[in-house]
Short mmCIF file of C-alpha atoms and ligand atoms in Angstrom, two decimals:
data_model
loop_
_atom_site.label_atom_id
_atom_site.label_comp_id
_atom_site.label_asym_id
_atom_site.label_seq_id
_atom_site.Cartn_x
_atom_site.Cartn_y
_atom_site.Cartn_z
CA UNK A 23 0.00 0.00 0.00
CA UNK A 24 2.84 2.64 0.28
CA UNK A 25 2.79 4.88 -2.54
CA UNK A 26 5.10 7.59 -4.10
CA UNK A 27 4.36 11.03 -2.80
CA UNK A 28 2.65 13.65 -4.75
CA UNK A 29 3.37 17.30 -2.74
CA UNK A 30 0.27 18.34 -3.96
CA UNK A 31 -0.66 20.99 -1.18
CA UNK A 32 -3.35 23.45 -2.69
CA UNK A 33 -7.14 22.60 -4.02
CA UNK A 34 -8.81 23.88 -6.17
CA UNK A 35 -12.47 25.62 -5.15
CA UNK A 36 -15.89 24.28 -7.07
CA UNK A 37 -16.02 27.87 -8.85
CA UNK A 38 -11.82 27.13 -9.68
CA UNK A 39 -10.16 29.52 -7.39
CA UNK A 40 -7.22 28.75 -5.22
CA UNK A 41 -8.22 26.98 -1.60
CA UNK A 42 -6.21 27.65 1.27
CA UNK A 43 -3.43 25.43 1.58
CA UNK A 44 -3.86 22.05 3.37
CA UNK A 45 -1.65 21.46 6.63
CA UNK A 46 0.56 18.23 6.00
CA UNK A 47 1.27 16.10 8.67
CA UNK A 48 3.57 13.24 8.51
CA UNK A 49 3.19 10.53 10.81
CA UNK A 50 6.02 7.87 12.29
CA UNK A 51 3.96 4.67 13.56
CA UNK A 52 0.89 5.64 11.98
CA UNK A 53 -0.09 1.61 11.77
CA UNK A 54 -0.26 1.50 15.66
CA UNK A 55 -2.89 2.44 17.85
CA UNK A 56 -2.49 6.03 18.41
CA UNK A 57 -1.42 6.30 14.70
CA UNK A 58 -4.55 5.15 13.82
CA UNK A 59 -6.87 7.76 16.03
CA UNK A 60 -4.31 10.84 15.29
CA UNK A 61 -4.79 9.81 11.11
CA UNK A 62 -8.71 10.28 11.85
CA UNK A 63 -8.69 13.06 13.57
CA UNK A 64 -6.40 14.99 11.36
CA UNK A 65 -8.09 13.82 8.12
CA UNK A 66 -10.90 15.47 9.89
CA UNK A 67 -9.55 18.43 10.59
CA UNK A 68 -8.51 18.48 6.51
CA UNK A 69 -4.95 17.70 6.30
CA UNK A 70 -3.49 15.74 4.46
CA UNK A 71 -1.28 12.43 5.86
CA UNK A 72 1.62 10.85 5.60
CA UNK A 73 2.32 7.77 7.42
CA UNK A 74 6.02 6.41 7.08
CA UNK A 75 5.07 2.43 7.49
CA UNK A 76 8.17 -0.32 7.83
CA UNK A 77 7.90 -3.67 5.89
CA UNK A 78 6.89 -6.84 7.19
CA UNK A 79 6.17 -9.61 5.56
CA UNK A 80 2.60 -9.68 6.44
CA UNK A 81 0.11 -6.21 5.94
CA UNK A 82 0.74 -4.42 9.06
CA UNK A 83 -2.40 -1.75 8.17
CA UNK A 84 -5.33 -3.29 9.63
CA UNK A 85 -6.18 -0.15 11.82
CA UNK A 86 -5.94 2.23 9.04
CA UNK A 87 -7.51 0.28 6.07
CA UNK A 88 -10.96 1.22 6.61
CA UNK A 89 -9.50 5.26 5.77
CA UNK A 90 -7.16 4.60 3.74
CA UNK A 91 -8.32 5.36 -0.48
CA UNK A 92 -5.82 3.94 -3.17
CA UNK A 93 -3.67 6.72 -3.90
CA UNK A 94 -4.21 6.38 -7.94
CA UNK A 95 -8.18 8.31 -6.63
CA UNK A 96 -5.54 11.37 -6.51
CA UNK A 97 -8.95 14.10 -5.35
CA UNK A 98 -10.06 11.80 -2.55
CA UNK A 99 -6.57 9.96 -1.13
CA UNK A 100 -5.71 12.53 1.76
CA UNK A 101 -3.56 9.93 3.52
CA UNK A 102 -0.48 8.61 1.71
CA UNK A 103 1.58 5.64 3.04
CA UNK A 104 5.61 4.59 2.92
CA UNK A 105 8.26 2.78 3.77
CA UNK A 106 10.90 4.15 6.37
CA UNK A 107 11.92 2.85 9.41
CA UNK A 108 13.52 4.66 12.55
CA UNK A 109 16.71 2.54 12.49
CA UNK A 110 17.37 4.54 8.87
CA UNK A 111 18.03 7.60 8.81
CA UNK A 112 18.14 7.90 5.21
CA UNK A 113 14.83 6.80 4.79
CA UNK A 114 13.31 9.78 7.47
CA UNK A 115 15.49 12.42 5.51
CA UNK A 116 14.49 11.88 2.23
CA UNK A 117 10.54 11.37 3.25
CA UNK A 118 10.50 14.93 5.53
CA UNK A 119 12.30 16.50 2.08
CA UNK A 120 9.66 15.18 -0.47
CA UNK A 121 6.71 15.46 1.92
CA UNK A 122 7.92 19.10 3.61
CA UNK A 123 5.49 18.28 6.29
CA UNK A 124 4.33 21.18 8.29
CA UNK A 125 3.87 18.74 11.65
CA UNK A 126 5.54 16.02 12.37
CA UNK A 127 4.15 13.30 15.13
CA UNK A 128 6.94 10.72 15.86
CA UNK A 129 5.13 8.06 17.64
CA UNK A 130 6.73 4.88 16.12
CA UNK A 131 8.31 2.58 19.20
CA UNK A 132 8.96 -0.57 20.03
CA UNK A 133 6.33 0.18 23.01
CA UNK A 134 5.67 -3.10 24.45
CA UNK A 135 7.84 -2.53 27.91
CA UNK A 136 8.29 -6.57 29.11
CA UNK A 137 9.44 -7.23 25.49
CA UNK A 138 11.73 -3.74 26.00
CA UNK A 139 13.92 -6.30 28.92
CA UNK A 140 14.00 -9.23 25.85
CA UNK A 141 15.30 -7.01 23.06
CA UNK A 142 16.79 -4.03 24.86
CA UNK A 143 19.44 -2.95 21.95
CA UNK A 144 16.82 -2.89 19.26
CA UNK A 145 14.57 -1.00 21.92
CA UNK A 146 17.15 1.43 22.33
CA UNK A 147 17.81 2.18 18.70
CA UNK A 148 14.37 2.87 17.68
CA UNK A 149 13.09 4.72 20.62
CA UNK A 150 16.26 6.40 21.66
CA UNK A 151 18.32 6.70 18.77
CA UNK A 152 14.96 6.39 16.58
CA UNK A 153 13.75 9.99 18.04
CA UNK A 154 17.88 11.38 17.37
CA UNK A 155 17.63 10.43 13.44
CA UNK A 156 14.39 11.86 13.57
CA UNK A 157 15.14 15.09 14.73
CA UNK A 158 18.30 15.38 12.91
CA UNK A 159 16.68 14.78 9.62
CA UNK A 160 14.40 17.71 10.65
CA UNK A 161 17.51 19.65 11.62
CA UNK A 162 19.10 19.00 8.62
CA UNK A 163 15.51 19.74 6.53
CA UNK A 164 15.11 22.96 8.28
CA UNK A 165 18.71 24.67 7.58
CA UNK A 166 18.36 23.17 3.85
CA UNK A 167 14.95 24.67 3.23
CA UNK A 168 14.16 27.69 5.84
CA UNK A 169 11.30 26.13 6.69
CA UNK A 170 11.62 26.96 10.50
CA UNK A 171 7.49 26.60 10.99
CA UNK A 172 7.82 22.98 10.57
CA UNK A 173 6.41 21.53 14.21
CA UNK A 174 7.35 18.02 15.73
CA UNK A 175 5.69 16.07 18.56
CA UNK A 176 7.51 13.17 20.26
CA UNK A 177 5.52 10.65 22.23
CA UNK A 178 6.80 10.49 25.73
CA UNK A 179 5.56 7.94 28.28
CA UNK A 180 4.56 7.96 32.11
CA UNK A 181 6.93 5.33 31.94
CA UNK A 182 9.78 7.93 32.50
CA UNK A 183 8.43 8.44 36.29
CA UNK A 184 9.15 4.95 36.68
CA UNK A 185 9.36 4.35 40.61
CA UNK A 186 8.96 8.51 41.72
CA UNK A 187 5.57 8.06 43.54
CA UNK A 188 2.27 9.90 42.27
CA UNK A 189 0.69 12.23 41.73
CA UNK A 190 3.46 12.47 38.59
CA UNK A 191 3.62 15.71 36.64
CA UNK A 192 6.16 17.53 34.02
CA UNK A 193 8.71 18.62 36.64
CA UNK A 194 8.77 15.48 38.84
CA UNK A 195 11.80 13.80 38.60
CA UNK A 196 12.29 10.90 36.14
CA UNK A 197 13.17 6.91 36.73
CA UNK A 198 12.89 4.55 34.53
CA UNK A 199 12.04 1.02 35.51
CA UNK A 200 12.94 -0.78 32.07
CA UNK A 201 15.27 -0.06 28.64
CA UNK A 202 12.18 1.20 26.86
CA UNK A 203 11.73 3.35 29.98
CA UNK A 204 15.05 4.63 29.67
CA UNK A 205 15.06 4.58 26.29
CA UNK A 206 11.81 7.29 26.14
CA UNK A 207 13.83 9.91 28.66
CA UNK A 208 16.57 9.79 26.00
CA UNK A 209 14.33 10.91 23.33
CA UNK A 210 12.35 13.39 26.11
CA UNK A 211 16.10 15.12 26.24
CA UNK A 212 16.62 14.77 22.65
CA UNK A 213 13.83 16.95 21.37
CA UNK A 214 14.21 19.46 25.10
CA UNK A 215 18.11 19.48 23.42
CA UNK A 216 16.93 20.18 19.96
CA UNK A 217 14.62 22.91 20.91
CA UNK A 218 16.80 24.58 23.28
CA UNK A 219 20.20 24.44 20.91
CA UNK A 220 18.24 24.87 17.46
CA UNK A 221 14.97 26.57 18.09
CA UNK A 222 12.88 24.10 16.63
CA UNK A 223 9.46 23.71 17.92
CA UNK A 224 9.68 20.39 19.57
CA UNK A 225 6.65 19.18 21.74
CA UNK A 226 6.94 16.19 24.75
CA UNK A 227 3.93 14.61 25.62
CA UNK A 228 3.98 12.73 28.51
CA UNK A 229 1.37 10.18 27.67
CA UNK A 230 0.09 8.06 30.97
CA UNK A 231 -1.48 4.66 29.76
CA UNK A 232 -4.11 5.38 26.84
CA UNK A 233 -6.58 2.42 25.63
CA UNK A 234 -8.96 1.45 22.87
CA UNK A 235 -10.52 -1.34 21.67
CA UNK A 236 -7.45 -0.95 18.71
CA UNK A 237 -4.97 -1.95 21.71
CA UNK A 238 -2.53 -4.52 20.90
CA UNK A 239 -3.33 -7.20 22.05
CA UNK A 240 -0.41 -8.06 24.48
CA UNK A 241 -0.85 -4.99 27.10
CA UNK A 242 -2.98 -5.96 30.16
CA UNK A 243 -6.31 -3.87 29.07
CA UNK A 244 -6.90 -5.88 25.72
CA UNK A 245 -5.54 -8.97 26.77
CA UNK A 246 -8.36 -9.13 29.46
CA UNK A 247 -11.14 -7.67 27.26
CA UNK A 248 -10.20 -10.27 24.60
CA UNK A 249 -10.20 -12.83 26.81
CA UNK A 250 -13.95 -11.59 28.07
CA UNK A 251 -15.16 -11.67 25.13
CA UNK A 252 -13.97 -15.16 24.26
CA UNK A 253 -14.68 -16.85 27.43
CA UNK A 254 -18.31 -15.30 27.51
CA UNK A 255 -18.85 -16.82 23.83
CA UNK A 256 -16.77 -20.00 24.97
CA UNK A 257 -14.04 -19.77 23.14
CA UNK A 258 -11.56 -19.72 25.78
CA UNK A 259 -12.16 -20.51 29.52
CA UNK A 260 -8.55 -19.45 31.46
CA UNK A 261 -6.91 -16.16 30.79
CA UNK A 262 -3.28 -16.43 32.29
CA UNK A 263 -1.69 -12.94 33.89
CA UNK A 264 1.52 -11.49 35.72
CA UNK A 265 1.39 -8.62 38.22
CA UNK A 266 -2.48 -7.53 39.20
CA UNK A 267 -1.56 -5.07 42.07
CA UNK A 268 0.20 -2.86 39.62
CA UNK A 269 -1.92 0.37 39.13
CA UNK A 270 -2.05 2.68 36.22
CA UNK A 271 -3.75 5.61 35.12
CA UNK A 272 -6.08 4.35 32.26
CA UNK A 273 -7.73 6.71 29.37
CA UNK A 274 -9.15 6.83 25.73
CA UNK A 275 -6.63 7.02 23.10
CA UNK A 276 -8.94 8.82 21.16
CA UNK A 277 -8.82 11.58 23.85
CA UNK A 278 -5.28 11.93 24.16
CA UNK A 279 -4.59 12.26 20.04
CA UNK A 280 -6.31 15.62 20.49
CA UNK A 281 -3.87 16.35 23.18
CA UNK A 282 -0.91 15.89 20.73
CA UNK A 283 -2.65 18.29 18.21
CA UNK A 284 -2.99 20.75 20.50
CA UNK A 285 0.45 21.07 21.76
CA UNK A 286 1.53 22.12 17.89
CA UNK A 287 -1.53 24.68 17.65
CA UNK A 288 0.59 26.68 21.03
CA UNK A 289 2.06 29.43 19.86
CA UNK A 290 5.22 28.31 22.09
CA UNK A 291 6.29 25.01 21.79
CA UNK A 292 6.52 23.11 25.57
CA UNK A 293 6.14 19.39 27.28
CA UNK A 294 2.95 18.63 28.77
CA UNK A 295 1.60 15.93 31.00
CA UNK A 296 -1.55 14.02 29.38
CA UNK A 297 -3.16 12.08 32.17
CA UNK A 298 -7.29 11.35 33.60
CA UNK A 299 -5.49 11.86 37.23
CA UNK A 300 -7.47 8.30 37.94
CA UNK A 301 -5.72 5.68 38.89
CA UNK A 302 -6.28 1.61 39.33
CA UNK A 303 -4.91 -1.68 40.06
CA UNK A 304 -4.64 -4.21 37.11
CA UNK A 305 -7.17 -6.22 39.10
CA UNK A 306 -10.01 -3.67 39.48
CA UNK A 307 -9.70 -3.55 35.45
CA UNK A 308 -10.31 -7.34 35.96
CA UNK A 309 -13.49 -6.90 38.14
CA UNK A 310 -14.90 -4.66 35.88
CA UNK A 311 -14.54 -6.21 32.98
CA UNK A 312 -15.38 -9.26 33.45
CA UNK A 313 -18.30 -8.10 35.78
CA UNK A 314 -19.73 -6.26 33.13
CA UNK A 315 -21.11 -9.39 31.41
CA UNK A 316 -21.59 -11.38 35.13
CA UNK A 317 -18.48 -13.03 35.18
CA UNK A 318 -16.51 -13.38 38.34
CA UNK A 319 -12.99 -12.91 37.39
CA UNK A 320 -11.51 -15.30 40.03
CA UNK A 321 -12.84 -18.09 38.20
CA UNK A 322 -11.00 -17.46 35.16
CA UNK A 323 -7.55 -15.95 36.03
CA UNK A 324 -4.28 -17.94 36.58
CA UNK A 325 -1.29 -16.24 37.79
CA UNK A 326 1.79 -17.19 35.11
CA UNK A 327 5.45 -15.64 36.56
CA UNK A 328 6.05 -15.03 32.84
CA UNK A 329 3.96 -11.82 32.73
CA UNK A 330 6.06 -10.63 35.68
CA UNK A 331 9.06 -7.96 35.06
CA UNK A 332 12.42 -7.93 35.90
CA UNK A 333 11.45 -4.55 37.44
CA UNK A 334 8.31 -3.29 37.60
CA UNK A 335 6.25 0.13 37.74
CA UNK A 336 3.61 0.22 40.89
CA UNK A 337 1.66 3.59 40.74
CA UNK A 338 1.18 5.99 37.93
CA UNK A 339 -1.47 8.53 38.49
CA UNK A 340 -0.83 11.88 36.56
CA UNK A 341 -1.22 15.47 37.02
CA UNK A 342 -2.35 17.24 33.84
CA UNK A 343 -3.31 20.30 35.12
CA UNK A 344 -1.19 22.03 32.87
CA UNK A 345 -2.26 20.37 29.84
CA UNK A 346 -5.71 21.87 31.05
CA UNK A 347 -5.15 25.14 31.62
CA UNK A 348 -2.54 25.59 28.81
CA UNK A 349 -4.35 23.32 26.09
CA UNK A 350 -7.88 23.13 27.36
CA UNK A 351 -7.53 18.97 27.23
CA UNK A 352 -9.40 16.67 29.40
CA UNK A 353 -10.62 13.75 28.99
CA UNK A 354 -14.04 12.77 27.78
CA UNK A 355 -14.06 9.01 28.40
CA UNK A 356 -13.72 7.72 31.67
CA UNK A 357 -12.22 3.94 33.20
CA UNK A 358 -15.78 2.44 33.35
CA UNK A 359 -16.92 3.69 29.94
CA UNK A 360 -13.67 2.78 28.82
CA UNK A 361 -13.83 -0.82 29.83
CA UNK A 362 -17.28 -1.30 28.38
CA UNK A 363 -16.14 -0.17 25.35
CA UNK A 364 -13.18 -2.44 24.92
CA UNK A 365 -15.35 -5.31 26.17
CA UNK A 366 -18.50 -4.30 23.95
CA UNK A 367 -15.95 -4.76 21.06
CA UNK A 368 -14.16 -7.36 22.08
CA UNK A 369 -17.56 -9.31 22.66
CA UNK A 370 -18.76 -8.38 18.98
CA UNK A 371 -15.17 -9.89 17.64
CA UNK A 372 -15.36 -13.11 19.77
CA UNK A 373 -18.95 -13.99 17.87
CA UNK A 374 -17.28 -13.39 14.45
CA UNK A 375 -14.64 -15.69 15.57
CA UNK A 376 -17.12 -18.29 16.95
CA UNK A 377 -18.65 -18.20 13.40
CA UNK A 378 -15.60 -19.26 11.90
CA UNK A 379 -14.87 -22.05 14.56
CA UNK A 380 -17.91 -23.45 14.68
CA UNK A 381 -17.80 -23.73 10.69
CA UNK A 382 -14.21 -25.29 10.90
CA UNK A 383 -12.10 -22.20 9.60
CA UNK A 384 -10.47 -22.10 12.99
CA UNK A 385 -9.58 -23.94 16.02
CA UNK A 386 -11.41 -22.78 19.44
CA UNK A 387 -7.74 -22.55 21.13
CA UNK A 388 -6.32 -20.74 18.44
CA UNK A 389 -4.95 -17.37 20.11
CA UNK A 390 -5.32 -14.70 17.65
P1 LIG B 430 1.82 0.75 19.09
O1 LIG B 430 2.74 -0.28 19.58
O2 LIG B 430 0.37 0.43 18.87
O3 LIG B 430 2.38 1.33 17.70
C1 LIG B 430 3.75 1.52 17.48
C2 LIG B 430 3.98 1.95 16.04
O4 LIG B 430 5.38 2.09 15.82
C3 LIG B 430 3.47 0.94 15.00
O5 LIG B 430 2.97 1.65 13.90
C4 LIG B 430 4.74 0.20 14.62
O6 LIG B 430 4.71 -0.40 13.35
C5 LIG B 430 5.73 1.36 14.63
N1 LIG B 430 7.13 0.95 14.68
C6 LIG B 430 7.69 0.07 15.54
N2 LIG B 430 9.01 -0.04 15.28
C7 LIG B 430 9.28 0.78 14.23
C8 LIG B 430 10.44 1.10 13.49
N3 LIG B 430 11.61 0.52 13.74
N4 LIG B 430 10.34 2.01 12.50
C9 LIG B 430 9.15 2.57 12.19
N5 LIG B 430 8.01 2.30 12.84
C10 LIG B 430 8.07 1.41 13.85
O7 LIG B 430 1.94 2.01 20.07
P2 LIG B 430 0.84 3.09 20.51
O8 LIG B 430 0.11 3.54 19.31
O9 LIG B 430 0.10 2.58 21.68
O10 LIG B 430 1.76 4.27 21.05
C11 LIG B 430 2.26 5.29 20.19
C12 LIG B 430 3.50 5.91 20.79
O11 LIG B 430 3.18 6.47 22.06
C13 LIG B 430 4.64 4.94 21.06
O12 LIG B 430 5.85 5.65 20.87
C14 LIG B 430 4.49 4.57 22.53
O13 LIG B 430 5.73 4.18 23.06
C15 LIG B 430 4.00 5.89 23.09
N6 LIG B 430 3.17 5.82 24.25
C16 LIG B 430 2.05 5.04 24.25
C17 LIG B 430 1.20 5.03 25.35
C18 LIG B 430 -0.02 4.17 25.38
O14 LIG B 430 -0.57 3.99 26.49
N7 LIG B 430 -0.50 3.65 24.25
C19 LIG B 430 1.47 5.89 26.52
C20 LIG B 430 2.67 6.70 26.39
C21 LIG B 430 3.47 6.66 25.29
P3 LIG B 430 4.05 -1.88 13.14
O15 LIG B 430 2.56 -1.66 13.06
O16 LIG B 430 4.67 -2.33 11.87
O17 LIG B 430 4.43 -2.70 14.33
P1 LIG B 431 2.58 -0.67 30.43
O1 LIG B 431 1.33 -1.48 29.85
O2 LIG B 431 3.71 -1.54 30.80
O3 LIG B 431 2.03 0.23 31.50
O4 LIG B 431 3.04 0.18 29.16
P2 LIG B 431 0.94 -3.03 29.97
O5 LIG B 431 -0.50 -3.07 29.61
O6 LIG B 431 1.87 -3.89 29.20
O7 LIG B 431 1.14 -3.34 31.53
C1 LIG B 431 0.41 -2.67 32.54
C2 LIG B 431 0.60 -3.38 33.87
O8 LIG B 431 -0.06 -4.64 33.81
C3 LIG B 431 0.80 -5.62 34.39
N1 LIG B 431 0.45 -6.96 33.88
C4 LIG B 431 0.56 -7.35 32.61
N2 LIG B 431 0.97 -6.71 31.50
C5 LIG B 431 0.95 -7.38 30.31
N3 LIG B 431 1.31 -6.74 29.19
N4 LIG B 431 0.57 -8.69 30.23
C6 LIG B 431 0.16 -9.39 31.33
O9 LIG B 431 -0.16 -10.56 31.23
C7 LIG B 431 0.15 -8.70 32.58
N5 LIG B 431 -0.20 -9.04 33.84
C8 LIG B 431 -0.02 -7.99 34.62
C9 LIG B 431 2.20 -5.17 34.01
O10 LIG B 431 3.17 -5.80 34.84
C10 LIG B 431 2.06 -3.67 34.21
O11 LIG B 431 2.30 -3.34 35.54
C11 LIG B 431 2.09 0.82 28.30
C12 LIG B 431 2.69 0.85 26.89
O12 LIG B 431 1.72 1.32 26.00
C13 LIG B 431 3.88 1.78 26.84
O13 LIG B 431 4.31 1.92 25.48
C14 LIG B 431 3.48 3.14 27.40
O14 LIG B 431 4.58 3.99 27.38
C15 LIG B 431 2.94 2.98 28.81
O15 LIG B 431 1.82 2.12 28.78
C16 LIG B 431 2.48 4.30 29.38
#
């Protein structure tokens, strides 16, 4: 699906005058969840997209298929997809040069932080060193071009706080409990060091948990609401987890996408602190998910050491009060809606599974 870029910028009115320009936004990680919200949003708001994707050897676009238009429909195909990676550099310098994006949002990771303490040098170079390429190639774009109004958001995590105690906001101290961990306070510096030595308008946002029912499927929220949804259709009957006292501070990734918009409509560019300020244990998300359809989660769960990490992160509960006052953010969705959501979802995907099992297109104990 990734195309060659065509820079075209301006339309053209229905009586054939010249339309203001369209904003262009280019996107790093636009297949992933957030990616996916943050393309709607700003497709909305009439920009158009670009979304650098990385090859795999299976389609990686399933949360962006049902906006994406084949690029040869030139008038209607706002969002425009290729192939880049963080680990080359070459790739983001020559995409921010034919695209000349006014906003970038650099939200590609390797974001899965128990998989961060398996692979910690690849971690490290996309997330750390990932964010460095990215901003250099924007350093380097900027001093080519004089295009100084180009913007660039980099997707921090609560992650940084690590094991400083709540309430967490953007001047507590950072301590990262994992390499991704670490590897997100290197890029927070990065883009502080790049806006401090070069003047570039370089935006942190320090995310806290965000969840939809386009989570991957291997953080705690969507594994549970998966297996909901399969064990009430009885598809699967024991859901097997690590830590449950661990408590996070849970919102709707379709909230906080607005949050990352607004910190490049500021006239100053600054880091902000995206949070609900609500905060719960891994287990209450069990109770209420798994309540919601009158299940008792206790007769489901195992405990598997597996799931536990080498170090782990107790209690993140943010303070966005800045983000608030500065942006006028807060969040619309809250935990309970939240779960029901994911579970509603999740129980809607289990029945289209069930079809296919019970016509022999798939095995029961197939995970997906
Ligand atoms: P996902 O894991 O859903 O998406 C990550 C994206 O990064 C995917 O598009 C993935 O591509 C892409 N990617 C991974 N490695 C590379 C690479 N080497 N080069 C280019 N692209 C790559 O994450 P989320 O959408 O949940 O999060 C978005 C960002 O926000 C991440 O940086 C994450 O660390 C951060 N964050 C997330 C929070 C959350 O609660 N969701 C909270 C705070 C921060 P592919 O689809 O091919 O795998
Ligand atoms: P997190 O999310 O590590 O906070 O990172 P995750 O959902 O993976 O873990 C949350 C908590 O649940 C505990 N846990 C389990 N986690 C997983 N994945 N699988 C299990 O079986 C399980 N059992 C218990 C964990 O120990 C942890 O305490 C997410 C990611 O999106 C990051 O990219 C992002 O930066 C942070 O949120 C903010």
């Amino acid at each position: 699906m990734a195309s060659g870029t065509d820079n075209c910028q301006s339309a053209t009115t229905a009586n054939g005058g010249e339309a203001p320009k369209r904003k262009v936004a280019l996107i790093t990680g636009i297949t992933g969840q957030d990616g996916s919200y943050l393309t709607e949003l700003l497709l909305e708001k009439g920009y158009e997209v670009h979304g650098l994707i990385r090859r795999s050897s299976n389609f990686n676009t399933q949360r962006i298929n049902h906006i994406y238009i084949d690029p040869h429909n030139t008038h209607k195909a706002r969002m425009k997809l290729h192939y880049a990676d963080l680990t080359d550099a070459s790739s983001l310098r020559r995409w921010i040069d034919t695209i000349s994006p006014d906003e970038i949002y650099n939200l590609a990771a390797q974001s899965h932080v128990a998989v961060s303490f398996e692979i910690p040098d690849y971690t490290a170079d996309v997330v750390a060193t990932g964010s460095l390429r990215l901003l250099e190639a924007l350093r380097s774009h900027i001093t080519t071009t004089g295009r100084t109004h180009v913007k660039y958001y980099q997707a921090g995590s609560s992650e940084m706080f690590g094991s400083t105690p709540p309430p967490q906001a953007e001047d507590t101290p950072f301590h990262p409990r994992s390499p991704y961990a670490a590897s997100k306070c290197a890029a927070h510096w990065y883009t502080v060091n790049y806006r401090e030595a070069y003047g570039i308008f370089a935006c942190n946002g320090i995310l806290f948990n965000h969840e939809s029912p386009r989570r991957g499927e291997n953080f705690v929220t969507r594994k549970i609401t998966r297996a909901v949804g399969r064990i009430k259709i009885g598809l699967q009957s024991k859901l097997f987890l690590g830590n449950l006292q661990a408590s996070r501070d849970w919102g709707f990734a379709g909230d906080y996408v607005e949050a990352m918009w607004l910190m490049l409509q500021q006239e100053k560019p600054d880091d902000y602190v995206v949070a609900t300020e609500e905060s719960h244990t891994v287990e209450e998300f069990l109770e209420k998910a798994f309540g919601y359809v009158g299940l008792n989660w206790k007769d489901h769960v195992e405990i598997d050491k597996r799931y536990f990490r080498p170090a782990e992160v107790d209690n993140l509960k943010g303070d966005s009060s800045k983000a608030r006052k500065v942006l006028g953010w807060k969040p619309k969705v809250g935990f309970e809606q939240l779960v029901k959501m994911m579970v509603d979802e999740d129980i809607e995907l289990a029945k289209r599974e069930k079809v296919l099992v019970d016509a022999g297109y798939m095995d029961a104990q197939q995970q997906p």
